[in-house]
CSV table of C-alpha atoms in Angstrom, one decimal:
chain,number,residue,atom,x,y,z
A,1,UNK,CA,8.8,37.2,-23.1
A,2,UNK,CA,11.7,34.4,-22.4
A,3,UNK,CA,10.5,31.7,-21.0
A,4,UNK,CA,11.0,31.1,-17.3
A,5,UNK,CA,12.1,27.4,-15.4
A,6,UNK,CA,10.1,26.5,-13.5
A,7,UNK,CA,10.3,24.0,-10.3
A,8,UNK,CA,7.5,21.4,-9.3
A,9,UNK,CA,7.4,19.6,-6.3
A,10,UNK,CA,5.7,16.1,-5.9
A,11,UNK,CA,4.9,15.0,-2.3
A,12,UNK,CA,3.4,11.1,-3.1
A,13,UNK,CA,3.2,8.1,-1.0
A,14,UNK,CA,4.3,4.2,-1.9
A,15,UNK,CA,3.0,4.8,-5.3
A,16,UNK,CA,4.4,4.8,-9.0
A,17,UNK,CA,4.0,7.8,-10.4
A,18,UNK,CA,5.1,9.5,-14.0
A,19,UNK,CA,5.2,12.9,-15.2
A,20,UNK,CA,5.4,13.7,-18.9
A,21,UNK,CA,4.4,17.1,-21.3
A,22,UNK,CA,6.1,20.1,-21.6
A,23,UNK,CA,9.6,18.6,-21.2
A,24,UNK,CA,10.7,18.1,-24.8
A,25,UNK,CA,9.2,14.7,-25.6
A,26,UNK,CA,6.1,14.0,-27.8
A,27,UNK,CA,3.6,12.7,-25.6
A,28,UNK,CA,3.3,9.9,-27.9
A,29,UNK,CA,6.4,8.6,-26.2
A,30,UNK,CA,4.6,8.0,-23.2
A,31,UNK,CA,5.2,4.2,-21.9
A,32,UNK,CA,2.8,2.0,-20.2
A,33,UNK,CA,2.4,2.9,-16.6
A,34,UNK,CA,-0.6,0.7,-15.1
A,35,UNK,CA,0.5,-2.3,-12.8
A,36,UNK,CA,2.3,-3.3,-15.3
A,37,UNK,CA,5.3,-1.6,-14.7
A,38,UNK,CA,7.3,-4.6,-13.2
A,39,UNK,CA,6.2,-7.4,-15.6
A,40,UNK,CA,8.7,-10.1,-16.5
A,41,UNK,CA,9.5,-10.5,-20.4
A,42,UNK,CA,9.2,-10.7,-22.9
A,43,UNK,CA,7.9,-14.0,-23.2
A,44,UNK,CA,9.6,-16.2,-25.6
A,45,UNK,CA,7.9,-18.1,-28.4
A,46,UNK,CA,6.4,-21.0,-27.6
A,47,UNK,CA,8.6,-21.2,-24.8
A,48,UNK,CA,6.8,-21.6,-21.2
A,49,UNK,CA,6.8,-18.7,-18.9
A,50,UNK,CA,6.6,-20.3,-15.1
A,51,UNK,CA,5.4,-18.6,-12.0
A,52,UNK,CA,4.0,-19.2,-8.4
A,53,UNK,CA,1.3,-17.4,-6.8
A,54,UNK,CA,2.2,-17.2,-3.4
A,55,UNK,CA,-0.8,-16.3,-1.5
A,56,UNK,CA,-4.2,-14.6,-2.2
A,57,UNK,CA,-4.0,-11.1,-4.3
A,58,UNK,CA,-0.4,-12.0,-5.5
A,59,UNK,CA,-0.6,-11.1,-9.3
A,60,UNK,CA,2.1,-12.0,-11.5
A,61,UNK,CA,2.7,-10.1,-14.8
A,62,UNK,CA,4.7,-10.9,-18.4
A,63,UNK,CA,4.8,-9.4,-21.3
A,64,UNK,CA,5.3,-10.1,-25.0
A,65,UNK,CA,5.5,-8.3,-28.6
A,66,UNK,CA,3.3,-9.4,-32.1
A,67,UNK,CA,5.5,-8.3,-34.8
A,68,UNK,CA,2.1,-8.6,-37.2
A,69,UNK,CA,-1.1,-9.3,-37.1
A,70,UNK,CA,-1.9,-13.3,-36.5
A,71,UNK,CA,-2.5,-16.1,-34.2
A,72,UNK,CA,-1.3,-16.1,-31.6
A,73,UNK,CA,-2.0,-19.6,-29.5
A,74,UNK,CA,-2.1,-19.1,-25.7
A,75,UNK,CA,-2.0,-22.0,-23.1
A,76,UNK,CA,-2.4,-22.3,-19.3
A,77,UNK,CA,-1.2,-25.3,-17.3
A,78,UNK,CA,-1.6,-24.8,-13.7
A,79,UNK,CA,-2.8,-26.8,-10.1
A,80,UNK,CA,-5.2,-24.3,-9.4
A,81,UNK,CA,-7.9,-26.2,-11.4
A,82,UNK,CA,-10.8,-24.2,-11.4
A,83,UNK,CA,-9.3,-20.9,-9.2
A,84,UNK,CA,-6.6,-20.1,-11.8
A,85,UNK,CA,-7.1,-17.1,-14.4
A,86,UNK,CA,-5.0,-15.0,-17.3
A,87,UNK,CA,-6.4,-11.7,-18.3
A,88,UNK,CA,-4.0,-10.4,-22.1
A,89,UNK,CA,-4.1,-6.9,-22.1
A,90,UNK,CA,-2.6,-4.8,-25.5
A,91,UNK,CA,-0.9,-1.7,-24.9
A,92,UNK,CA,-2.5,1.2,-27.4
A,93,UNK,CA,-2.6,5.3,-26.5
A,94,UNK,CA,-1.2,5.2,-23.5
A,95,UNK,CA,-3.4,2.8,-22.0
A,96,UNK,CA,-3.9,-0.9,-21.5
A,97,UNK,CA,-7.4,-2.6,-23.6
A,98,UNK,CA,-8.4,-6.1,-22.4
A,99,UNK,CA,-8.2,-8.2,-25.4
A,100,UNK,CA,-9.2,-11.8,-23.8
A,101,UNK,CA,-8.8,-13.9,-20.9
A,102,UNK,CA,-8.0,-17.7,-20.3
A,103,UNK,CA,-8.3,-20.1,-17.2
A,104,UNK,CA,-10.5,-22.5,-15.0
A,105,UNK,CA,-9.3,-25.7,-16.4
A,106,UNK,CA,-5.4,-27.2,-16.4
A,107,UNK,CA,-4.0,-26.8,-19.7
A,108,UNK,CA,-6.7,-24.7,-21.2
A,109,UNK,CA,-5.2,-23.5,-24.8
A,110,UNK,CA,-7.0,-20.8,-26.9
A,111,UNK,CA,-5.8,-19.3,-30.0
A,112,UNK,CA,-6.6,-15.6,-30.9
A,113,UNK,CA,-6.2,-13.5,-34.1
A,114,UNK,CA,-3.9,-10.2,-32.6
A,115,UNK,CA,-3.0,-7.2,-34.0
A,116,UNK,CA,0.8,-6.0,-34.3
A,117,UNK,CA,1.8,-4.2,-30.3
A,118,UNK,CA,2.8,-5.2,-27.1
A,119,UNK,CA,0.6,-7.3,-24.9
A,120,UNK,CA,1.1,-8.2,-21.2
A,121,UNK,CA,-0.6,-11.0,-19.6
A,122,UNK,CA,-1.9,-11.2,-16.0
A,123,UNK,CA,-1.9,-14.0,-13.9
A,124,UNK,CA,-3.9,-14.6,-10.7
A,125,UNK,CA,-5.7,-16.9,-8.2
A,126,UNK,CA,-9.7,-16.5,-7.5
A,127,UNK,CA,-10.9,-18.4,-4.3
A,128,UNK,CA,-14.8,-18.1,-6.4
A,129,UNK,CA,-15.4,-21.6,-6.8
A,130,UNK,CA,-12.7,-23.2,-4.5
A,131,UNK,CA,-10.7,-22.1,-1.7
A,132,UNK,CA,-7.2,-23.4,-2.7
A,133,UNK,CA,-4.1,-24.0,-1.5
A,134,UNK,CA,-1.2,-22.0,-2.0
A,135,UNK,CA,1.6,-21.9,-3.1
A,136,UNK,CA,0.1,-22.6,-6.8
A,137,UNK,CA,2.4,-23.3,-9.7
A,138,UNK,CA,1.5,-22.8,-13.2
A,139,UNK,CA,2.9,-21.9,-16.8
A,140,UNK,CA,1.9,-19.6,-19.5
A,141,UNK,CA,3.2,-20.5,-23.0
A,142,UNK,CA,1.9,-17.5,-25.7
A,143,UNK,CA,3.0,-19.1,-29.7
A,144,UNK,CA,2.8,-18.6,-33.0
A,145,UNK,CA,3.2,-14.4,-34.0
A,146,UNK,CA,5.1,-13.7,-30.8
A,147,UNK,CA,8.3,-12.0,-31.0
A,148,UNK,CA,11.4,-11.2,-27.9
A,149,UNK,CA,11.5,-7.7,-29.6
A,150,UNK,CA,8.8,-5.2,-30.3
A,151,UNK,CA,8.0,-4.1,-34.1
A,152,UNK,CA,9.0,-0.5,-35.2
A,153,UNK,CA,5.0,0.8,-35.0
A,154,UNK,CA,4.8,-0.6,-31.4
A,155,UNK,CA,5.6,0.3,-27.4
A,156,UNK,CA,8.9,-1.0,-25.8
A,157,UNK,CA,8.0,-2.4,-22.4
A,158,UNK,CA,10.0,-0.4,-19.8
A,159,UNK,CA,10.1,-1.2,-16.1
A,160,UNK,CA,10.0,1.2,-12.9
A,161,UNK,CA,13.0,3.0,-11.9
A,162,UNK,CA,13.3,2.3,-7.5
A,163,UNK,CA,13.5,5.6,-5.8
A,164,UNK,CA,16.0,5.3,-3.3
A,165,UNK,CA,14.1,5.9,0.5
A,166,UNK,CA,16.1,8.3,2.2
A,167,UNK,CA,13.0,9.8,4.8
A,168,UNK,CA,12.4,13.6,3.1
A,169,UNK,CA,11.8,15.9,5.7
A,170,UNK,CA,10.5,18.8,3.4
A,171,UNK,CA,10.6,19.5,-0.1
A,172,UNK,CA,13.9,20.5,-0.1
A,173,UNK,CA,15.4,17.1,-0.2
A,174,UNK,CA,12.9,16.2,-2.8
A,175,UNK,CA,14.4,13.8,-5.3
A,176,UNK,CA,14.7,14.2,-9.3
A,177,UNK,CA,12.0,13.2,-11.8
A,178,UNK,CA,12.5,12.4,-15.2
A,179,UNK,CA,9.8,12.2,-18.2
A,180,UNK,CA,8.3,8.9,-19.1
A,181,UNK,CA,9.9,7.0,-16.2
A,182,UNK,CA,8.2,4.9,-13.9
A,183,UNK,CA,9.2,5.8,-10.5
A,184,UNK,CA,8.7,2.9,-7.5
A,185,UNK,CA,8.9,4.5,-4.3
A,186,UNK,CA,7.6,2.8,-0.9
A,187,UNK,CA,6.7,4.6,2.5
A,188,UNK,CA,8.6,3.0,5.4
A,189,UNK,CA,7.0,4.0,8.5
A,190,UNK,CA,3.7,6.2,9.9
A,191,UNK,CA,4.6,10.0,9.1
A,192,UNK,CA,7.0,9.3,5.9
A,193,UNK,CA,6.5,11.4,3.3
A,194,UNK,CA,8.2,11.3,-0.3
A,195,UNK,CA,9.3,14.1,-2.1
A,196,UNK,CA,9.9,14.7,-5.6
A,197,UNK,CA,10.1,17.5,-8.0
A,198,UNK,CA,10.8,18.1,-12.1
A,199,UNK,CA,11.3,21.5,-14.3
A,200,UNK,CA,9.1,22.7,-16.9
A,201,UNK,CA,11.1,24.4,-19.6
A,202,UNK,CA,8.3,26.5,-21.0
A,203,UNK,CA,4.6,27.0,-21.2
A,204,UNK,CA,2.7,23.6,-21.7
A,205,UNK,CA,0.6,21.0,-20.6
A,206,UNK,CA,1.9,18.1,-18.1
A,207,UNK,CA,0.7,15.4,-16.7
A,208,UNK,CA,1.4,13.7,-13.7
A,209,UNK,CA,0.2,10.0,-13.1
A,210,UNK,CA,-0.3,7.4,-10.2
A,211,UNK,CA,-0.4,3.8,-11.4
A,212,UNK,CA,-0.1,1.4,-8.2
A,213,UNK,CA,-0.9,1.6,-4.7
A,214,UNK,CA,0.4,-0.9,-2.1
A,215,UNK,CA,-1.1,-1.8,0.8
A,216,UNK,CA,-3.3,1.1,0.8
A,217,UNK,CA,-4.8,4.6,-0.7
A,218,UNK,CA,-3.3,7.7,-1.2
């Protein structure tokens, strides 16, 4: 039997989404897709990554590579005082597993034994013992086995692809998909709906993700 091509259409809303499987790629391939997808890197060594969180539930997100395993020294200096948190997250099977956090006091330093991978880091505000004032400044600096490029046995970092918004009326405008992308659409008024659609080549599994919502469910 020859194998048949086959059209799927997509109809999401302000979400990133992947699709990956049966389209000629190992699905070992597949990159990080959490809420990751936007972080800012990779984080030099020993060299201080600044940011602002602007008001409350602004998260801010960076990434960097351990070329082997070994300590790796991580250090927060910020306003926020008590309010100010990091979350280091590594990236392994397709996934993201909490390694360790760091905060609550202005330059706070830790050091952690880590294994060879990529690792992003996640910056926010908590109002749990404080209230506090934004805009808050701070700095992460992560030193020691850090590298600005990944090692051969690790992820590469790779950021979401903006879908242009061009109001899909059905899903015969629907716009292109690739595998292993990140796709950042955004829904622009009440009754928008986004439209997207891949082929399957032949007979396999696929699977389609959702990774970030914004400013609501979908």
């Amino acid at each position: 039997m020859r194998n048949r091509r086959v059209s799927v259409w997509l109809v999401m809303a302000a979400v990133v989404i992947w699709v990956l499987g049966s389209l000629g790629v190992a699905a070992g391939a597949e990159p990080d897709n959490y809420r990751f997808t936007e972080a800012e890197g990779p984080m030099g060594n020993g060299v201080p990554h600044a940011g602002v969180i602007s008001a409350s539930g602004d998260w801010d997100t960076s990434y960097f590579y351990v070329p082997s395993r070994g300590d790796v020294t991580l250090t927060l200096s910020t306003t926020a005082r008590l309010n100010m948190f990091v979350n280091v997250y590594r990236y392994s099977a397709g996934g993201l597993v909490y390694v360790c956090d760091l905060g609550a006091f202005a330059g706070e330093e830790e050091v952690h034994q880590l294994d060879s991978g990529l690792y992003y880091v996640d910056a926010f505000v908590t109002d749990h013992y404080t209230y506090p004032a934004y805009p808050i400044a701070y700095q992460v600096t992560v030193s020691g086995s850090v590298s600005s490029s990944a090692p051969s046995s690790a992820s590469t970092h790779r950021s979401g692809v903006h879908v242009q918004e061009i109001n899909e009326t059905d899903r015969s405008s629907a716009q292109n998909v690739s595998p292993f992308i990140n796709y950042v659409g955004d829904i622009s008024a009440v009754g928008d709906i986004d439209w997207y659609k891949f082929s399957v080549a032949s007979r396999g599994e696929v699977r389609i993700g959702v990774t970030k919502v914004r400013g609501g469910a979908v």
